[in-house]
PDB file of C-alpha atoms and ligand atoms in Angstrom:
ATOM      1  CA  UNK A   1      15.792  14.366  -0.389  1.00  0.00           C
ATOM      2  CA  UNK A   2      16.749  11.147   1.386  1.00  0.00           C
ATOM      3  CA  UNK A   3      15.511   7.802   0.107  1.00  0.00           C
ATOM      4  CA  UNK A   4      13.478   6.317   2.940  1.00  0.00           C
ATOM      5  CA  UNK A   5      13.754   2.628   3.742  1.00  0.00           C
ATOM      6  CA  UNK A   6      10.814   0.751   5.275  1.00  0.00           C
ATOM      7  CA  UNK A   7      11.683  -2.718   6.536  1.00  0.00           C
ATOM      8  CA  UNK A   8       8.874  -5.080   7.495  1.00  0.00           C
ATOM      9  CA  UNK A   9       9.660  -7.905   9.891  1.00  0.00           C
ATOM     10  CA  UNK A  10       6.981 -10.572  10.027  1.00  0.00           C
ATOM     11  CA  UNK A  11       8.879 -12.417  12.782  1.00  0.00           C
ATOM     12  CA  UNK A  12       7.522 -15.952  13.378  1.00  0.00           C
ATOM     13  CA  UNK A  13       4.214 -15.414  11.601  1.00  0.00           C
ATOM     14  CA  UNK A  14       2.465 -16.448   8.370  1.00  0.00           C
ATOM     15  CA  UNK A  15       2.313 -19.797   6.666  1.00  0.00           C
ATOM     16  CA  UNK A  16       2.573 -19.919   2.879  1.00  0.00           C
ATOM     17  CA  UNK A  17      -1.128 -19.340   2.306  1.00  0.00           C
ATOM     18  CA  UNK A  18      -1.146 -16.375   4.677  1.00  0.00           C
ATOM     19  CA  UNK A  19       1.894 -14.918   2.928  1.00  0.00           C
ATOM     20  CA  UNK A  20       0.170 -15.195  -0.461  1.00  0.00           C
ATOM     21  CA  UNK A  21      -2.988 -13.569   0.934  1.00  0.00           C
ATOM     22  CA  UNK A  22      -0.930 -10.701   2.376  1.00  0.00           C
ATOM     23  CA  UNK A  23       0.674 -10.050  -0.983  1.00  0.00           C
ATOM     24  CA  UNK A  24      -2.606 -10.143  -2.835  1.00  0.00           C
ATOM     25  CA  UNK A  25      -4.250  -7.708  -0.451  1.00  0.00           C
ATOM     26  CA  UNK A  26      -1.202  -5.437  -0.424  1.00  0.00           C
ATOM     27  CA  UNK A  27      -1.229  -5.312  -4.234  1.00  0.00           C
ATOM     28  CA  UNK A  28      -4.876  -4.346  -4.288  1.00  0.00           C
ATOM     29  CA  UNK A  29      -4.206  -1.522  -1.843  1.00  0.00           C
ATOM     30  CA  UNK A  30      -1.062  -0.242  -3.497  1.00  0.00           C
ATOM     31  CA  UNK A  31      -1.934  -0.747  -7.122  1.00  0.00           C
ATOM     32  CA  UNK A  32      -1.604   2.513  -9.026  1.00  0.00           C
ATOM     33  CA  UNK A  33      -1.894   4.591  -5.858  1.00  0.00           C
ATOM     34  CA  UNK A  34       1.378   4.411  -4.107  1.00  0.00           C
ATOM     35  CA  UNK A  35       3.656   7.419  -4.167  1.00  0.00           C
ATOM     36  CA  UNK A  36       6.355   5.929  -1.968  1.00  0.00           C
ATOM     37  CA  UNK A  37       9.737   6.570  -3.610  1.00  0.00           C
ATOM     38  CA  UNK A  38      11.940   4.755  -1.137  1.00  0.00           C
ATOM     39  CA  UNK A  39      12.838   1.108  -0.670  1.00  0.00           C
ATOM     40  CA  UNK A  40      10.664  -1.546   0.958  1.00  0.00           C
ATOM     41  CA  UNK A  41      12.384  -4.583   2.468  1.00  0.00           C
ATOM     42  CA  UNK A  42      10.166  -7.445   3.527  1.00  0.00           C
ATOM     43  CA  UNK A  43      11.847  -9.787   6.015  1.00  0.00           C
ATOM     44  CA  UNK A  44       9.779 -12.953   5.987  1.00  0.00           C
ATOM     45  CA  UNK A  45      10.175 -16.432   7.479  1.00  0.00           C
ATOM     46  CA  UNK A  46      12.409 -18.733   5.406  1.00  0.00           C
ATOM     47  CA  UNK A  47       9.485 -20.873   4.210  1.00  0.00           C
ATOM     48  CA  UNK A  48       7.704 -17.864   2.694  1.00  0.00           C
ATOM     49  CA  UNK A  49      10.680 -16.474   0.820  1.00  0.00           C
ATOM     50  CA  UNK A  50      10.423 -18.559  -2.407  1.00  0.00           C
ATOM     51  CA  UNK A  51       6.756 -17.730  -2.997  1.00  0.00           C
ATOM     52  CA  UNK A  52       7.349 -14.064  -2.202  1.00  0.00           C
ATOM     53  CA  UNK A  53      10.292 -14.025  -4.579  1.00  0.00           C
ATOM     54  CA  UNK A  54       8.228 -15.368  -7.488  1.00  0.00           C
ATOM     55  CA  UNK A  55       5.331 -13.042  -6.682  1.00  0.00           C
ATOM     56  CA  UNK A  56       7.397  -9.881  -6.431  1.00  0.00           C
ATOM     57  CA  UNK A  57       6.857  -9.185 -10.117  1.00  0.00           C
ATOM     58  CA  UNK A  58       3.212  -8.525  -9.266  1.00  0.00           C
ATOM     59  CA  UNK A  59       4.077  -5.690  -6.921  1.00  0.00           C
ATOM     60  CA  UNK A  60       3.236  -2.327  -8.541  1.00  0.00           C
ATOM     61  CA  UNK A  61       6.248  -1.429 -10.654  1.00  0.00           C
ATOM     62  CA  UNK A  62       6.700   1.994  -9.069  1.00  0.00           C
ATOM     63  CA  UNK A  63       7.540   0.354  -5.753  1.00  0.00           C
ATOM     64  CA  UNK A  64      11.085  -0.873  -5.039  1.00  0.00           C
ATOM     65  CA  UNK A  65      10.533  -4.089  -3.102  1.00  0.00           C
ATOM     66  CA  UNK A  66      13.413  -6.166  -1.720  1.00  0.00           C
ATOM     67  CA  UNK A  67      13.304  -9.415   0.211  1.00  0.00           C
ATOM     68  CA  UNK A  68      15.108 -10.192   3.415  1.00  0.00           C
ATOM     69  CA  UNK A  69      15.550 -13.172   5.714  1.00  0.00           C
ATOM     70  CA  UNK A  70      15.312 -12.761   9.491  1.00  0.00           C
ATOM     71  CA  UNK A  71      18.355 -14.864  10.259  1.00  0.00           C
ATOM     72  CA  UNK A  72      21.216 -16.879   8.756  1.00  0.00           C
ATOM     73  CA  UNK A  73      23.434 -19.667  10.005  1.00  0.00           C
ATOM     74  CA  UNK A  74      26.816 -18.725  11.414  1.00  0.00           C
ATOM     75  CA  UNK A  75      28.179 -21.787   9.570  1.00  0.00           C
ATOM     76  CA  UNK A  76      28.895 -22.337   5.888  1.00  0.00           C
ATOM     77  CA  UNK A  77      27.165 -25.260   4.090  1.00  0.00           C
ATOM     78  CA  UNK A  78      27.810 -28.568   5.810  1.00  0.00           C
ATOM     79  CA  UNK A  79      26.661 -30.921   8.551  1.00  0.00           C
ATOM     80  CA  UNK A  80      24.572 -28.398  10.540  1.00  0.00           C
ATOM     81  CA  UNK A  81      21.096 -29.936  10.641  1.00  0.00           C
ATOM     82  CA  UNK A  82      18.266 -27.431  10.503  1.00  0.00           C
ATOM     83  CA  UNK A  83      20.431 -24.436   9.579  1.00  0.00           C
ATOM     84  CA  UNK A  84      19.958 -22.126   6.586  1.00  0.00           C
ATOM     85  CA  UNK A  85      23.340 -21.011   5.263  1.00  0.00           C
ATOM     86  CA  UNK A  86      24.266 -17.781   3.514  1.00  0.00           C
ATOM     87  CA  UNK A  87      24.945 -19.784   0.347  1.00  0.00           C
ATOM     88  CA  UNK A  88      21.365 -21.090   0.443  1.00  0.00           C
ATOM     89  CA  UNK A  89      20.053 -17.535   0.662  1.00  0.00           C
ATOM     90  CA  UNK A  90      22.011 -16.287  -2.332  1.00  0.00           C
ATOM     91  CA  UNK A  91      19.762 -15.408  -5.299  1.00  0.00           C
ATOM     92  CA  UNK A  92      16.777 -15.553  -2.952  1.00  0.00           C
ATOM     93  CA  UNK A  93      17.125 -12.543  -0.666  1.00  0.00           C
ATOM     94  CA  UNK A  94      18.719  -9.135  -0.987  1.00  0.00           C
ATOM     95  CA  UNK A  95      19.181  -8.611   2.753  1.00  0.00           C
ATOM     96  CA  UNK A  96      19.846 -10.768   5.793  1.00  0.00           C
ATOM     97  CA  UNK A  97      18.741  -9.552   9.200  1.00  0.00           C
ATOM     98  CA  UNK A  98      21.228 -10.288  11.960  1.00  0.00           C
ATOM     99  CA  UNK A  99      21.071  -9.964  15.731  1.00  0.00           C
ATOM    100  CA  UNK A 100      17.454  -9.000  16.352  1.00  0.00           C
ATOM    101  CA  UNK A 101      16.990  -8.462  20.100  1.00  0.00           C
ATOM    102  CA  UNK A 102      14.618 -11.448  20.223  1.00  0.00           C
ATOM    103  CA  UNK A 103      17.410 -13.653  18.890  1.00  0.00           C
ATOM    104  CA  UNK A 104      20.007 -12.140  21.224  1.00  0.00           C
ATOM    105  CA  UNK A 105      17.698 -12.725  24.198  1.00  0.00           C
ATOM    106  CA  UNK A 106      15.771 -15.922  23.403  1.00  0.00           C
ATOM    107  CA  UNK A 107      18.382 -17.762  21.332  1.00  0.00           C
ATOM    108  CA  UNK A 108      21.484 -16.619  23.203  1.00  0.00           C
ATOM    109  CA  UNK A 109      23.143 -14.999  20.200  1.00  0.00           C
ATOM    110  CA  UNK A 110      26.455 -13.593  21.368  1.00  0.00           C
ATOM    111  CA  UNK A 111      28.516 -10.752  19.921  1.00  0.00           C
ATOM    112  CA  UNK A 112      30.802 -13.408  18.478  1.00  0.00           C
ATOM    113  CA  UNK A 113      27.940 -15.263  16.727  1.00  0.00           C
ATOM    114  CA  UNK A 114      26.613 -12.014  15.331  1.00  0.00           C
ATOM    115  CA  UNK A 115      30.007 -10.978  14.004  1.00  0.00           C
ATOM    116  CA  UNK A 116      30.427 -14.420  12.405  1.00  0.00           C
ATOM    117  CA  UNK A 117      27.081 -13.991  10.670  1.00  0.00           C
ATOM    118  CA  UNK A 118      28.020 -10.541   9.359  1.00  0.00           C
ATOM    119  CA  UNK A 119      31.305 -11.928   7.991  1.00  0.00           C
ATOM    120  CA  UNK A 120      29.625 -14.927   6.353  1.00  0.00           C
ATOM    121  CA  UNK A 121      27.105 -12.642   4.624  1.00  0.00           C
ATOM    122  CA  UNK A 122      29.872 -10.378   3.392  1.00  0.00           C
ATOM    123  CA  UNK A 123      31.782 -13.398   2.064  1.00  0.00           C
ATOM    124  CA  UNK A 124      28.659 -14.521   0.225  1.00  0.00           C
ATOM    125  CA  UNK A 125      27.816 -11.122  -1.221  1.00  0.00           C
ATOM    126  CA  UNK A 126      24.658 -10.629   0.851  1.00  0.00           C
ATOM    127  CA  UNK A 127      23.649  -7.241   2.245  1.00  0.00           C
ATOM    128  CA  UNK A 128      22.893  -7.107   5.959  1.00  0.00           C
ATOM    129  CA  UNK A 129      20.636  -5.365   8.434  1.00  0.00           C
ATOM    130  CA  UNK A 130      22.254  -5.594  11.842  1.00  0.00           C
ATOM    131  CA  UNK A 131      19.943  -4.914  14.780  1.00  0.00           C
ATOM    132  CA  UNK A 132      21.222  -3.191  17.890  1.00  0.00           C
ATOM    133  CA  UNK A 133      19.626  -1.805  21.011  1.00  0.00           C
ATOM    134  CA  UNK A 134      22.509  -0.064  22.741  1.00  0.00           C
ATOM    135  CA  UNK A 135      25.980   1.385  22.441  1.00  0.00           C
ATOM    136  CA  UNK A 136      27.792  -1.735  23.601  1.00  0.00           C
ATOM    137  CA  UNK A 137      26.253  -3.774  20.769  1.00  0.00           C
ATOM    138  CA  UNK A 138      27.217  -1.055  18.311  1.00  0.00           C
ATOM    139  CA  UNK A 139      30.796  -0.984  19.551  1.00  0.00           C
ATOM    140  CA  UNK A 140      31.169  -4.722  19.130  1.00  0.00           C
ATOM    141  CA  UNK A 141      30.290  -4.358  15.430  1.00  0.00           C
ATOM    142  CA  UNK A 142      32.501  -1.323  14.969  1.00  0.00           C
ATOM    143  CA  UNK A 143      35.530  -3.092  16.468  1.00  0.00           C
ATOM    144  CA  UNK A 144      35.277  -5.923  13.943  1.00  0.00           C
ATOM    145  CA  UNK A 145      33.829  -4.051  10.951  1.00  0.00           C
ATOM    146  CA  UNK A 146      35.010  -0.422  11.176  1.00  0.00           C
ATOM    147  CA  UNK A 147      33.832   0.331   7.648  1.00  0.00           C
ATOM    148  CA  UNK A 148      30.456  -1.423   7.836  1.00  0.00           C
ATOM    149  CA  UNK A 149      28.254   0.315   5.266  1.00  0.00           C
ATOM    150  CA  UNK A 150      24.965  -1.618   5.169  1.00  0.00           C
ATOM    151  CA  UNK A 151      21.914  -1.124   7.391  1.00  0.00           C
ATOM    152  CA  UNK A 152      21.796  -0.740  11.162  1.00  0.00           C
ATOM    153  CA  UNK A 153      18.374  -1.167  12.714  1.00  0.00           C
ATOM    154  CA  UNK A 154      18.293   0.599  16.077  1.00  0.00           C
ATOM    155  CA  UNK A 155      15.528  -0.809  18.266  1.00  0.00           C
ATOM    156  CA  UNK A 156      15.265   0.236  21.919  1.00  0.00           C
ATOM    157  CA  UNK A 157      13.997  -2.851  23.760  1.00  0.00           C
ATOM    158  CA  UNK A 158      11.354  -0.932  25.686  1.00  0.00           C
ATOM    159  CA  UNK A 159       9.747   0.290  22.446  1.00  0.00           C
ATOM    160  CA  UNK A 160       9.465  -3.112  20.722  1.00  0.00           C
ATOM    161  CA  UNK A 161       5.860  -4.275  20.682  1.00  0.00           C
ATOM    162  CA  UNK A 162       4.921  -1.781  23.396  1.00  0.00           C
ATOM    163  CA  UNK A 163       2.728   0.478  21.273  1.00  0.00           C
ATOM    164  CA  UNK A 164       4.896   3.465  22.188  1.00  0.00           C
ATOM    165  CA  UNK A 165       7.909   4.651  20.189  1.00  0.00           C
ATOM    166  CA  UNK A 166      10.982   6.119  21.782  1.00  0.00           C
ATOM    167  CA  UNK A 167      11.014   9.912  21.692  1.00  0.00           C
ATOM    168  CA  UNK A 168      12.153  10.540  18.074  1.00  0.00           C
ATOM    169  CA  UNK A 169      14.649  13.187  19.247  1.00  0.00           C
ATOM    170  CA  UNK A 170      16.337  10.590  21.451  1.00  0.00           C
ATOM    171  CA  UNK A 171      16.369   8.054  18.574  1.00  0.00           C
ATOM    172  CA  UNK A 172      17.786  10.687  16.260  1.00  0.00           C
ATOM    173  CA  UNK A 173      20.579  11.431  18.703  1.00  0.00           C
ATOM    174  CA  UNK A 174      21.465   7.742  18.871  1.00  0.00           C
ATOM    175  CA  UNK A 175      21.285   7.448  15.066  1.00  0.00           C
ATOM    176  CA  UNK A 176      23.735  10.381  14.869  1.00  0.00           C
ATOM    177  CA  UNK A 177      26.072   8.508  17.197  1.00  0.00           C
ATOM    178  CA  UNK A 178      25.898   5.415  14.991  1.00  0.00           C
ATOM    179  CA  UNK A 179      26.807   7.518  11.972  1.00  0.00           C
ATOM    180  CA  UNK A 180      29.780   9.014  13.798  1.00  0.00           C
ATOM    181  CA  UNK A 181      31.184   5.504  14.142  1.00  0.00           C
ATOM    182  CA  UNK A 182      29.983   4.122  10.802  1.00  0.00           C
ATOM    183  CA  UNK A 183      29.708   7.044   8.454  1.00  0.00           C
ATOM    184  CA  UNK A 184      28.427   5.061   5.458  1.00  0.00           C
ATOM    185  CA  UNK A 185      25.819   2.974   7.264  1.00  0.00           C
ATOM    186  CA  UNK A 186      22.131   3.701   6.876  1.00  0.00           C
ATOM    187  CA  UNK A 187      20.241   3.839  10.162  1.00  0.00           C
ATOM    188  CA  UNK A 188      16.673   2.677  10.688  1.00  0.00           C
ATOM    189  CA  UNK A 189      14.618   3.102  13.835  1.00  0.00           C
ATOM    190  CA  UNK A 190      12.371   0.245  15.034  1.00  0.00           C
ATOM    191  CA  UNK A 191       9.881  -0.157  17.873  1.00  0.00           C
ATOM    192  CA  UNK A 192       6.107   0.418  17.622  1.00  0.00           C
ATOM    193  CA  UNK A 193       6.231   2.215  14.272  1.00  0.00           C
ATOM    194  CA  UNK A 194       2.779   2.834  12.799  1.00  0.00           C
ATOM    195  CA  UNK A 195       1.129   4.922  10.118  1.00  0.00           C
ATOM    196  CA  UNK A 196       0.399   7.712  12.568  1.00  0.00           C
ATOM    197  CA  UNK A 197       3.932   8.104  13.959  1.00  0.00           C
ATOM    198  CA  UNK A 198       6.184   7.243  11.003  1.00  0.00           C
ATOM    199  CA  UNK A 199       6.469  10.776   9.616  1.00  0.00           C
ATOM    200  CA  UNK A 200       7.804  12.210  12.872  1.00  0.00           C
ATOM    201  CA  UNK A 201      10.491   9.533  12.866  1.00  0.00           C
ATOM    202  CA  UNK A 202      11.669   9.606   9.248  1.00  0.00           C
ATOM    203  CA  UNK A 203      11.750  13.414   9.317  1.00  0.00           C
ATOM    204  CA  UNK A 204      14.657  13.270  11.732  1.00  0.00           C
ATOM    205  CA  UNK A 205      18.056  14.161  10.312  1.00  0.00           C
ATOM    206  CA  UNK A 206      20.005  10.968  10.989  1.00  0.00           C
ATOM    207  CA  UNK A 207      17.203   8.420  10.544  1.00  0.00           C
ATOM    208  CA  UNK A 208      17.015   6.837   7.086  1.00  0.00           C
ATOM    209  CA  UNK A 209      13.960   4.704   7.636  1.00  0.00           C
ATOM    210  CA  UNK A 210      12.044   2.411   9.930  1.00  0.00           C
ATOM    211  CA  UNK A 211      11.791  -1.229  10.947  1.00  0.00           C
ATOM    212  CA  UNK A 212       8.214  -2.396  11.418  1.00  0.00           C
ATOM    213  CA  UNK A 213       7.184  -5.537  13.292  1.00  0.00           C
ATOM    214  CA  UNK A 214       3.546  -5.816  14.391  1.00  0.00           C
ATOM    215  CA  UNK A 215       2.219  -3.274  11.892  1.00  0.00           C
ATOM    216  CA  UNK A 216       3.781  -5.153   8.953  1.00  0.00           C
ATOM    217  CA  UNK A 217       1.538  -8.182   9.506  1.00  0.00           C
ATOM    218  CA  UNK A 218      -1.561  -6.468   8.235  1.00  0.00           C
ATOM    219  CA  UNK A 219      -1.253  -5.205   4.616  1.00  0.00           C
ATOM    220  CA  UNK A 220      -3.499  -2.237   5.381  1.00  0.00           C
ATOM    221  CA  UNK A 221      -1.423  -0.966   8.299  1.00  0.00           C
ATOM    222  CA  UNK A 222       1.840  -1.587   6.403  1.00  0.00           C
ATOM    223  CA  UNK A 223       0.479   0.347   3.456  1.00  0.00           C
ATOM    224  CA  UNK A 224      -0.494   3.225   5.768  1.00  0.00           C
ATOM    225  CA  UNK A 225       3.118   3.421   6.871  1.00  0.00           C
ATOM    226  CA  UNK A 226       4.367   3.634   3.276  1.00  0.00           C
ATOM    227  CA  UNK A 227       1.778   6.258   2.411  1.00  0.00           C
ATOM    228  CA  UNK A 228       2.685   8.408   5.390  1.00  0.00           C
ATOM    229  CA  UNK A 229       6.456   7.990   5.238  1.00  0.00           C
TER     230      UNK A 229
HETATM  231  P1  PGA B   1       7.232  -3.726  16.620  1.00  0.00           P
HETATM  232  O1  PGA B   1       8.542  -4.625  16.401  1.00  0.00           O
HETATM  233  O2  PGA B   1       7.077  -2.858  15.394  1.00  0.00           O
HETATM  234  O3  PGA B   1       6.117  -4.724  16.749  1.00  0.00           O
HETATM  235  O4  PGA B   1       7.440  -2.920  17.836  1.00  0.00           O
HETATM  236  C1  PGA B   1       9.691  -4.093  15.873  1.00  0.00           C
HETATM  237  C2  PGA B   1      10.755  -5.156  15.732  1.00  0.00           C
HETATM  238  O5  PGA B   1      10.976  -5.909  16.681  1.00  0.00           O
HETATM  239  O6  PGA B   1      11.385  -5.277  14.669  1.00  0.00           O
END
């Protein structure tokens, strides 16, 4: 049986107090009840990562919980005011998310920037989740990293935040394509994943898990996803 990965992406939400409250409520819900055998990756804003890191020990021990950032600088340490470098994320996160469609669109992240970020994470021993929405974005990664073997999060733009997932058969076909190029990568689907649709998605042959935006903000709805996956 495949080990399912559920990645939560809080995006630009939750101050430190809200992050602590989330964790407390999640623990109450999950404590002693959770049967989820896969991996949970929580991608939180930079400011929340230290408190989440120290609180992870309180997560029920039968749940494999990893931390992720939502971005990283394309520069090493140095005079780059306001940037968070890969070196700064070492020993704090397990995964770095790169190239989310909101960053590609709203922050003009180019293929070149994204490839620089992947390389810098590899150089610093950080695992990556690279987000793509189409074949062209996939090909740009494959050209530079033909043996990429971390996570690819496939998120069709029209499904993000729309309340409606892509047809899981279509997503599965695209996930199969990704695996033809990158045979050791794990592929997650993202876009309007919820407790009531997650099973139909993770049951698909080439899909190893899901990326969850909106539904990860509320501990109850995130927990529903884990229960149903
Ligand atoms: P959504 O977001 O679950 O709110 O659709 C997914 C994402 O952008 O990662």
